[in-house]
Short mmCIF file of C-alpha atoms and ligand atoms in Angstrom, two decimals:
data_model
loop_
_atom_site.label_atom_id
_atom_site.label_comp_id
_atom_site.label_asym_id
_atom_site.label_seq_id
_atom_site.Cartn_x
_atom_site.Cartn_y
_atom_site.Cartn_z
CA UNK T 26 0.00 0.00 0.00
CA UNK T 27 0.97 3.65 -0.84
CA UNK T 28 0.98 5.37 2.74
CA UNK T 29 1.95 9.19 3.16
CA UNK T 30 3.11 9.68 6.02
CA UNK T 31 3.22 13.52 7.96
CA UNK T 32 5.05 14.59 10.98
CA UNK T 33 7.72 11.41 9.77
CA UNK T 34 10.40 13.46 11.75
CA UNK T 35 8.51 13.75 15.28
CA UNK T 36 7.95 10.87 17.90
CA UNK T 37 4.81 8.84 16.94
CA UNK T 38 6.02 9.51 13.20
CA UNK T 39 9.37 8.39 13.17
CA UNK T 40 8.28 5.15 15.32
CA UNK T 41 5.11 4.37 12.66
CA UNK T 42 8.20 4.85 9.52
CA UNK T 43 9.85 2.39 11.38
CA UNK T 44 7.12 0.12 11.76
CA UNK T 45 5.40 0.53 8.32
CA UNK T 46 8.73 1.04 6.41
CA UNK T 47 9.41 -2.59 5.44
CA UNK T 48 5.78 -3.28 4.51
CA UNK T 49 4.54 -0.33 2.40
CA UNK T 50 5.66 1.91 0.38
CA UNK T 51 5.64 5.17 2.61
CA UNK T 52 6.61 9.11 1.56
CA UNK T 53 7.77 10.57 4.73
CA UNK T 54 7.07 14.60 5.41
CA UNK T 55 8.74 16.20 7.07
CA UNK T 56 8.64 20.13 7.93
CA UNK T 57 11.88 21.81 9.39
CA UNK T 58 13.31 18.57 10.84
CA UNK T 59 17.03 17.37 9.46
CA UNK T 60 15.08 13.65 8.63
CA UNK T 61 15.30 12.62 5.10
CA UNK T 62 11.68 13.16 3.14
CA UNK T 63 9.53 15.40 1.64
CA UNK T 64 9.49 19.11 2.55
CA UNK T 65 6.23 20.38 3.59
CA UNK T 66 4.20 23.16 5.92
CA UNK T 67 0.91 21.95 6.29
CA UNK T 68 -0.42 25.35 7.17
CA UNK T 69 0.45 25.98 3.60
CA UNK T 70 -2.80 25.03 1.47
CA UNK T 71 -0.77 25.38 -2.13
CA UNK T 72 1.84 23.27 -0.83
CA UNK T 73 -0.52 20.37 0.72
CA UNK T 74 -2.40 20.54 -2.81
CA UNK T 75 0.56 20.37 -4.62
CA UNK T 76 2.01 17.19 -2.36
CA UNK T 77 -0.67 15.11 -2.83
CA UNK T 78 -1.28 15.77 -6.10
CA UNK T 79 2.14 14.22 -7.04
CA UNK T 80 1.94 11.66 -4.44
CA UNK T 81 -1.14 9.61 -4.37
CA UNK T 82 -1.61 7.70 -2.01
CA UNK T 83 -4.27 5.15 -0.64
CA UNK T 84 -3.85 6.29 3.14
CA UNK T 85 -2.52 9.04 4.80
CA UNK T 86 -1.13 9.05 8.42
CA UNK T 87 -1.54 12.44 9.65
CA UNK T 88 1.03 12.90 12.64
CA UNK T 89 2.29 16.47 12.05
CA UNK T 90 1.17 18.68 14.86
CA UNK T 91 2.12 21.58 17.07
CA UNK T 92 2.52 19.52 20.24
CA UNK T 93 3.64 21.80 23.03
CA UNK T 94 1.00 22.44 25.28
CA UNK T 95 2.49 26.00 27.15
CA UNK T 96 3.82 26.98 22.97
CA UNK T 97 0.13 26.49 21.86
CA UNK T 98 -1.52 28.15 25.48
CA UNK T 99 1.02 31.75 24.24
CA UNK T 100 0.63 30.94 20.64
CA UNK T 101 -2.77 30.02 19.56
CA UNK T 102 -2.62 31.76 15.89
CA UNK T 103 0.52 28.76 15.40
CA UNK T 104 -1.48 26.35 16.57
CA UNK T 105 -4.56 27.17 14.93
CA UNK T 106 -2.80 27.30 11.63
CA UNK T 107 -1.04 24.30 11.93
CA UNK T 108 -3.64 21.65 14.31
CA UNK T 109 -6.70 22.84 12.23
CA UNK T 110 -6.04 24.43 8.92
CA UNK T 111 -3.51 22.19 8.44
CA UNK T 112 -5.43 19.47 9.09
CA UNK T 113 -8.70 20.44 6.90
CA UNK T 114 -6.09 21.19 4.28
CA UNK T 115 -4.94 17.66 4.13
CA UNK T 116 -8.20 16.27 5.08
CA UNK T 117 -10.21 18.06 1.88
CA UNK T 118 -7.21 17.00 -0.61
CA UNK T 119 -6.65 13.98 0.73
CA UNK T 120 -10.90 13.41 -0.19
CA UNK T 121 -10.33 15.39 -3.61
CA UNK T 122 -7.84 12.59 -4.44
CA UNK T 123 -9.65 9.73 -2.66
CA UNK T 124 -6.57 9.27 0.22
CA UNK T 125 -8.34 6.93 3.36
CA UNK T 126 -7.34 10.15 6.15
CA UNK T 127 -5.79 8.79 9.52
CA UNK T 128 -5.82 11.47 11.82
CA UNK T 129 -3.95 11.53 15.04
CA UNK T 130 -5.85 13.19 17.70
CA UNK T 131 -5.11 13.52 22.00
CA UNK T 132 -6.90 13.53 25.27
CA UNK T 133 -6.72 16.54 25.55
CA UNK T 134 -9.84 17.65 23.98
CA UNK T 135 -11.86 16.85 27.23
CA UNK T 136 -12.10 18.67 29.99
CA UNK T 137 -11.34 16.33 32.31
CA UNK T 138 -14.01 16.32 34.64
CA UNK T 139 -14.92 12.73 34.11
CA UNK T 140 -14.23 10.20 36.53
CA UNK T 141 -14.05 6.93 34.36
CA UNK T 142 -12.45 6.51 31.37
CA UNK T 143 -13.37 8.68 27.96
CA UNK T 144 -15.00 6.79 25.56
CA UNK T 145 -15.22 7.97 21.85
CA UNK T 146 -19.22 9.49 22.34
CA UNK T 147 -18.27 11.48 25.21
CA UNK T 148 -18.48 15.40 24.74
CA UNK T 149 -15.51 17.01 23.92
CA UNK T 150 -15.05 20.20 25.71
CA UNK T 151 -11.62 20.93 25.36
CA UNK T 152 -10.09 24.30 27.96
CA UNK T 153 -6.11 24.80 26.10
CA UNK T 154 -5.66 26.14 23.31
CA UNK T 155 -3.51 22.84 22.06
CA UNK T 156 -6.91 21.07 22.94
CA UNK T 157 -9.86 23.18 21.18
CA UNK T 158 -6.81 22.88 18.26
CA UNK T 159 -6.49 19.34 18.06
CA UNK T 160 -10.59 19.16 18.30
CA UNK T 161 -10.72 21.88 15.63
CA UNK T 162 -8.66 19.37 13.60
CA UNK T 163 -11.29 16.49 14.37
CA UNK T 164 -14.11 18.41 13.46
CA UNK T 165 -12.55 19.50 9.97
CA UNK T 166 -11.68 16.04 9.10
CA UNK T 167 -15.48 14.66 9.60
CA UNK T 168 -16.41 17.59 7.98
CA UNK T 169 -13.85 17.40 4.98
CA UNK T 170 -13.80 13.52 4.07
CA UNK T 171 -15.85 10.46 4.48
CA UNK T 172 -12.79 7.92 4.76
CA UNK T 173 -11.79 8.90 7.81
CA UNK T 174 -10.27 7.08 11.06
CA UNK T 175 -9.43 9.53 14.01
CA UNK T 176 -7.09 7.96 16.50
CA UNK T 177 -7.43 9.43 19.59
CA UNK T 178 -4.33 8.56 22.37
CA UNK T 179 -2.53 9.85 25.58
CA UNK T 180 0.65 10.90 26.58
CA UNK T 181 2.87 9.64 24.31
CA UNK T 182 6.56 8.20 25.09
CA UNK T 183 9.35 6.15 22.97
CA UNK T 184 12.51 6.67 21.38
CA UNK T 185 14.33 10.19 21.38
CA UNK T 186 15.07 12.37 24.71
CA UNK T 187 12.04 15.04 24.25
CA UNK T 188 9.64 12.79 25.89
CA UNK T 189 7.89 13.56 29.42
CA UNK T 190 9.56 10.35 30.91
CA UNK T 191 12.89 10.57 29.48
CA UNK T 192 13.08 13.89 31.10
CA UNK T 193 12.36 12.82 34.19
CA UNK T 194 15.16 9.83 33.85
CA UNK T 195 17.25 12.59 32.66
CA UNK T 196 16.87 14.95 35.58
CA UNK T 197 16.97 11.75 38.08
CA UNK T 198 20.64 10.63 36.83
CA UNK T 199 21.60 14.05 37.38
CA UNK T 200 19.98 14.07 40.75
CA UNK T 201 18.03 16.71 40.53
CA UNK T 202 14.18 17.10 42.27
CA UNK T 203 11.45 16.13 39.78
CA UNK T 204 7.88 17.07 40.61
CA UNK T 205 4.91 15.17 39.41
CA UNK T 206 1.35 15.75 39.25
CA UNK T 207 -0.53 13.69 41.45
CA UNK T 208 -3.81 14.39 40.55
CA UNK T 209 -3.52 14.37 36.84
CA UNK T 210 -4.80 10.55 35.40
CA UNK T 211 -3.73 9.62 31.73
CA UNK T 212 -2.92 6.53 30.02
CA UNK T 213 0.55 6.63 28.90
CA UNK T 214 1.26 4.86 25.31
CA UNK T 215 4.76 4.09 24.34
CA UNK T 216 4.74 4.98 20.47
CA UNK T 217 6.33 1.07 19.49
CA UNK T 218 2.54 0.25 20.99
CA UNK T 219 0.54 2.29 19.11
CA UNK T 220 2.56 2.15 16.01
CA UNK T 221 2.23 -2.23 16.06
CA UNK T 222 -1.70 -1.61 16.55
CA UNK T 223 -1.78 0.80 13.53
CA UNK T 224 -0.20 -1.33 11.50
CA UNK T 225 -2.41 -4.21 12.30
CA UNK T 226 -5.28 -1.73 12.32
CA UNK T 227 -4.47 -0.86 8.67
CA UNK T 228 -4.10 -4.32 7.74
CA UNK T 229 -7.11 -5.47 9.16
CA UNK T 230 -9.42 -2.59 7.50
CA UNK T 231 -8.47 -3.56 4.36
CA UNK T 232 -9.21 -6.79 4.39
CA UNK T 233 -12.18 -6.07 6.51
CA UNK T 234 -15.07 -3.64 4.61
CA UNK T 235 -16.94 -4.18 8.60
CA UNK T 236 -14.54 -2.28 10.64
CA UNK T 237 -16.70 1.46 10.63
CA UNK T 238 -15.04 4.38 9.84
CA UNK T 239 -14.98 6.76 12.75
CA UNK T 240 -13.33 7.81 16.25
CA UNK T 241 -11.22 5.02 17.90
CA UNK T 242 -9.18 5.85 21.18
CA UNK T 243 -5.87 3.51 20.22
CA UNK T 244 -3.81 4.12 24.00
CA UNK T 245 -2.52 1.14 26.47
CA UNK T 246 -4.22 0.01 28.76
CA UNK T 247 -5.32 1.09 32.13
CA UNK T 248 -4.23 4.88 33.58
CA UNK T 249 -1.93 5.90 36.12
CA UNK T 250 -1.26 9.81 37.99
CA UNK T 251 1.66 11.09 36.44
CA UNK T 252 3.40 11.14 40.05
CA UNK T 253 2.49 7.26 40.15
CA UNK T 254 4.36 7.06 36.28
CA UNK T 255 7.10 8.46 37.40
CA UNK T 256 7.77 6.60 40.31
CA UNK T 257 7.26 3.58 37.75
CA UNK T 258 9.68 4.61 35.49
CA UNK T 259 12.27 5.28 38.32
CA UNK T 260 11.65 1.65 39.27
CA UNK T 261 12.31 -0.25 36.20
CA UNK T 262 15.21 1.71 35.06
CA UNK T 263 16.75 1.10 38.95
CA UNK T 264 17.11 4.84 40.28
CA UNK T 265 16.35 5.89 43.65
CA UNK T 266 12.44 7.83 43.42
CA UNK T 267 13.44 9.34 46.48
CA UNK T 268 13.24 12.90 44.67
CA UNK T 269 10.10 12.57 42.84
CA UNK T 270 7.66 14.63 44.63
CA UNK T 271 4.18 14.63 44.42
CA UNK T 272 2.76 17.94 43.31
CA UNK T 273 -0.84 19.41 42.48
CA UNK T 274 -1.32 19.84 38.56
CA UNK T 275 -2.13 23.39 39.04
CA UNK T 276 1.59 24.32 40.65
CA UNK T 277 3.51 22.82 38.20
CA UNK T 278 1.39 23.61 34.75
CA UNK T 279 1.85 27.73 35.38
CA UNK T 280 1.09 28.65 31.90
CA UNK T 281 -1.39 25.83 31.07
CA UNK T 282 -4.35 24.71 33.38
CA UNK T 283 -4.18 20.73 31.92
CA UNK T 284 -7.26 18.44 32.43
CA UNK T 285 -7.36 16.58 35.65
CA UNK T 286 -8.73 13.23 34.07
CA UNK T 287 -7.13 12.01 30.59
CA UNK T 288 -7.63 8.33 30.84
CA UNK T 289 -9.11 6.78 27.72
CA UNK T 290 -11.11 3.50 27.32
CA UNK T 291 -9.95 1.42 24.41
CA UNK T 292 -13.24 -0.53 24.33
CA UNK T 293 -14.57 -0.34 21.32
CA UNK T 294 -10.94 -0.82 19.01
CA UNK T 295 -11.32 -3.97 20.71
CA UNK T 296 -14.56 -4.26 19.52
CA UNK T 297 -14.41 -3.38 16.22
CA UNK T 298 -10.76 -4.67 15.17
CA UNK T 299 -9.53 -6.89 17.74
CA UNK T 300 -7.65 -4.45 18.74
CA UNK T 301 -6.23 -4.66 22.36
CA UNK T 302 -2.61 -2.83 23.63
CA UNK T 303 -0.91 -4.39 26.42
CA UNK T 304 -1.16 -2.83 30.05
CA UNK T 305 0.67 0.94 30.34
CA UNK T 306 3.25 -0.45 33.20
CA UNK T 307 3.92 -3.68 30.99
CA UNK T 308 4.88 -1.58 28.13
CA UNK T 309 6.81 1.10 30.05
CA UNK T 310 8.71 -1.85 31.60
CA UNK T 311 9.83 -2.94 28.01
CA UNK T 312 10.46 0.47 27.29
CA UNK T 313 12.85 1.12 30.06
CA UNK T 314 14.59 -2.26 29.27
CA UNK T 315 15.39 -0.70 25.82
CA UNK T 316 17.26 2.40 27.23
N1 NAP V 7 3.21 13.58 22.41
C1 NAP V 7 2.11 13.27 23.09
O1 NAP V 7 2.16 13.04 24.32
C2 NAP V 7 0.77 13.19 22.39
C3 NAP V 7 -0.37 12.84 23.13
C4 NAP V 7 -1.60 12.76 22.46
C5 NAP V 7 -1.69 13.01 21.10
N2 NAP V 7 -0.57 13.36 20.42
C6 NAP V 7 -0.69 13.63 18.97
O2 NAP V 7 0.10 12.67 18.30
C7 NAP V 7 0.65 13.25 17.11
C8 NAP V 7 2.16 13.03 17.09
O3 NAP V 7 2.74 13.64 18.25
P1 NAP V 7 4.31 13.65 18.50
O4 NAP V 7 4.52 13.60 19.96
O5 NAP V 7 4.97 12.64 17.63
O6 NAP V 7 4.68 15.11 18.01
P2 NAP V 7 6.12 15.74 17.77
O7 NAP V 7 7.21 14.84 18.20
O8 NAP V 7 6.05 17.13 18.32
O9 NAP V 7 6.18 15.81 16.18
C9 NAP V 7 5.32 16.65 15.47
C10 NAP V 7 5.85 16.78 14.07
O10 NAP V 7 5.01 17.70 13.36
C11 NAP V 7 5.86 18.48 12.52
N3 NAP V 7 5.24 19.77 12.21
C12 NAP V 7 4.99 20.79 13.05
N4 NAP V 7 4.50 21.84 12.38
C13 NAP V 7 4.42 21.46 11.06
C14 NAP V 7 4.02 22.11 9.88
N5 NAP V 7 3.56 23.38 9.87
N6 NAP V 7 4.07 21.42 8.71
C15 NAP V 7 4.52 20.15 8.68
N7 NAP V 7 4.93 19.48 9.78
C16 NAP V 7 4.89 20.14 10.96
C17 NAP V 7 7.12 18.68 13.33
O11 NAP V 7 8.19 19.02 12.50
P3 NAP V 7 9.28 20.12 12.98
O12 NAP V 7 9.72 19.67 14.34
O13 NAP V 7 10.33 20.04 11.94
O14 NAP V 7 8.53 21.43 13.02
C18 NAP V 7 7.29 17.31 13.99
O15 NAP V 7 8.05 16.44 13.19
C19 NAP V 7 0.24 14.73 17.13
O16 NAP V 7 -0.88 14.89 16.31
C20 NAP V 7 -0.14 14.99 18.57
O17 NAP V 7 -1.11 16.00 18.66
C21 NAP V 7 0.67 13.46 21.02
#
């Protein structure tokens, strides 16, 4: 299959090139990053027209985002142009030229008031401005296509050093105080996770015309406060935790007020495709192993 692949140079991306490298045959994009591929901004409607017009493809893997959360909170016109117009850019081409339009979407869109896990129906309500942009992104896609799978996920971790836990490894080899939110819940998804179930996801829906098109939440399982992650993470890798201190959400995130509840059921992937990622702590386990 002819997959096009955005954001190939950021975290999820670069783990889903690795996965889906061998199998298909997959154009990478890439924006300012020094990773071989295809030079694109998204933001850029002549230039997304002009991309997929000479690359057709049967799926695209939208993964290209403006991801930090304080960046978006000071500047929403950035993330506006890139985590919605973007988006709808690729998402009306992509239908123009009859691309199936994966869409990589986050927790953050709720407002966290829940108390038991998000599934897909819930109302989004998202409060940051990284949020109503990733929702704004959503919205334009159902809007834009018909072939459309959103993957919803959580906080994301895997190879590279910019990740939330391999900053807090970071700053524990160097001895230094880490504080983590206590009363923020997520479900944590290394990237080699998610990247294995999209892979078998996009195997399975084309052999399988039953599997709806639609919102999936695609995370590991279970949830965790990112005080009890980190304290997981010290474990496995064998460092002290003795200076990982539990903080409230709203003293460390100064810029951003974050929702307080992120965890995501991944009921109906299972469901629908079979689908079912291993438990967060099992995976972050392996992960650690690997460092
Ligand atoms: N990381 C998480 O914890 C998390 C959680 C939930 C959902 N998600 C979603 O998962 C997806 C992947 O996240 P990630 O952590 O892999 O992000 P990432 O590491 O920040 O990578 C994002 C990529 O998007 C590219 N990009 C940014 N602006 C662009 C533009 N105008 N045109 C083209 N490309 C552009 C970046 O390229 P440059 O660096 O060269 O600008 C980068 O390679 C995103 O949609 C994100 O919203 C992430």
């Amino acid at each position: 299959m002819k997959i096009i692949l955005t954001g190939a140079g950021g975290l999820l991306g670069a783990s889903i090139l690795r996965r889906l490298a061998n199998k298909h045959e997959v154009t990478s994009i890439i924006h300012k990053s020094e990773t071989s591929g295809l030079s694109c901004d998204i933001a850029d409607e002549t230039q997304v027209q002009s991309l997929l017009k000479n690359n057709k493809g049967d799926i695209i893997v939208h993964c290209a985002a403006v991801t930090d959360v304080d960046f978006c909170e000071s500047n929403p016109r950035i993330a506006h142009n890139v985590n919605c117009i973007g988006t709808r850019n690729l998402a009306c081409y992509s239908a123009m030229y009859g691309i199936t339009f994966i869409y990589i979407s986050s927790d953050y869109i709720f407002d966290g008031r829940k108390q038991s896990p998000y599934r897909e129906d819930d109302d989004a309500n998202p409060e940051t401005v990284y949020g109503i942009s990733k929702y704004g992104g959503e919205l334009y896609v159902s809007y834009f296509t018909k072939k459309y799978y959103i993957f919803r996920t959580g906080l994301l971790y895997g190879t590279g050093s910019g990740n939330w836990i391999a900053k807090i490894i970071n700053k524990l080899k160097l001895k230094e105080d880490v504080y983590a939110a206590d009363d923020q819940v997520i479900t944590p998804t290394y990237a080699e996770d998610f990247s294995a179930a999209l892979d078998e996801f996009i195997a399975k829906v084309s052999s399988d015309p039953k599997i709806a098109y639609g919102i999936y939440n695609l995370t590991n399982r279970g949830s965790v406060t990112r005080h009890g992650l980190a304290l997981k993470a010290a474990e496995y890798c064998g460092l002290s935790a003795k200076s990982i201190k539990p903080a409230k959400l709203d003293k460390i995130s100064s810029v951003t007020p974050r929702p307080k509840y992120c965890a995501l059921s991944g009921e109906k992937l299972d469901r629908a495709a079979g689908i079912k990622l291993r438990a967060w702590d099992e995976a972050l386990q392996d992960y650690m192993t690997k460092q």
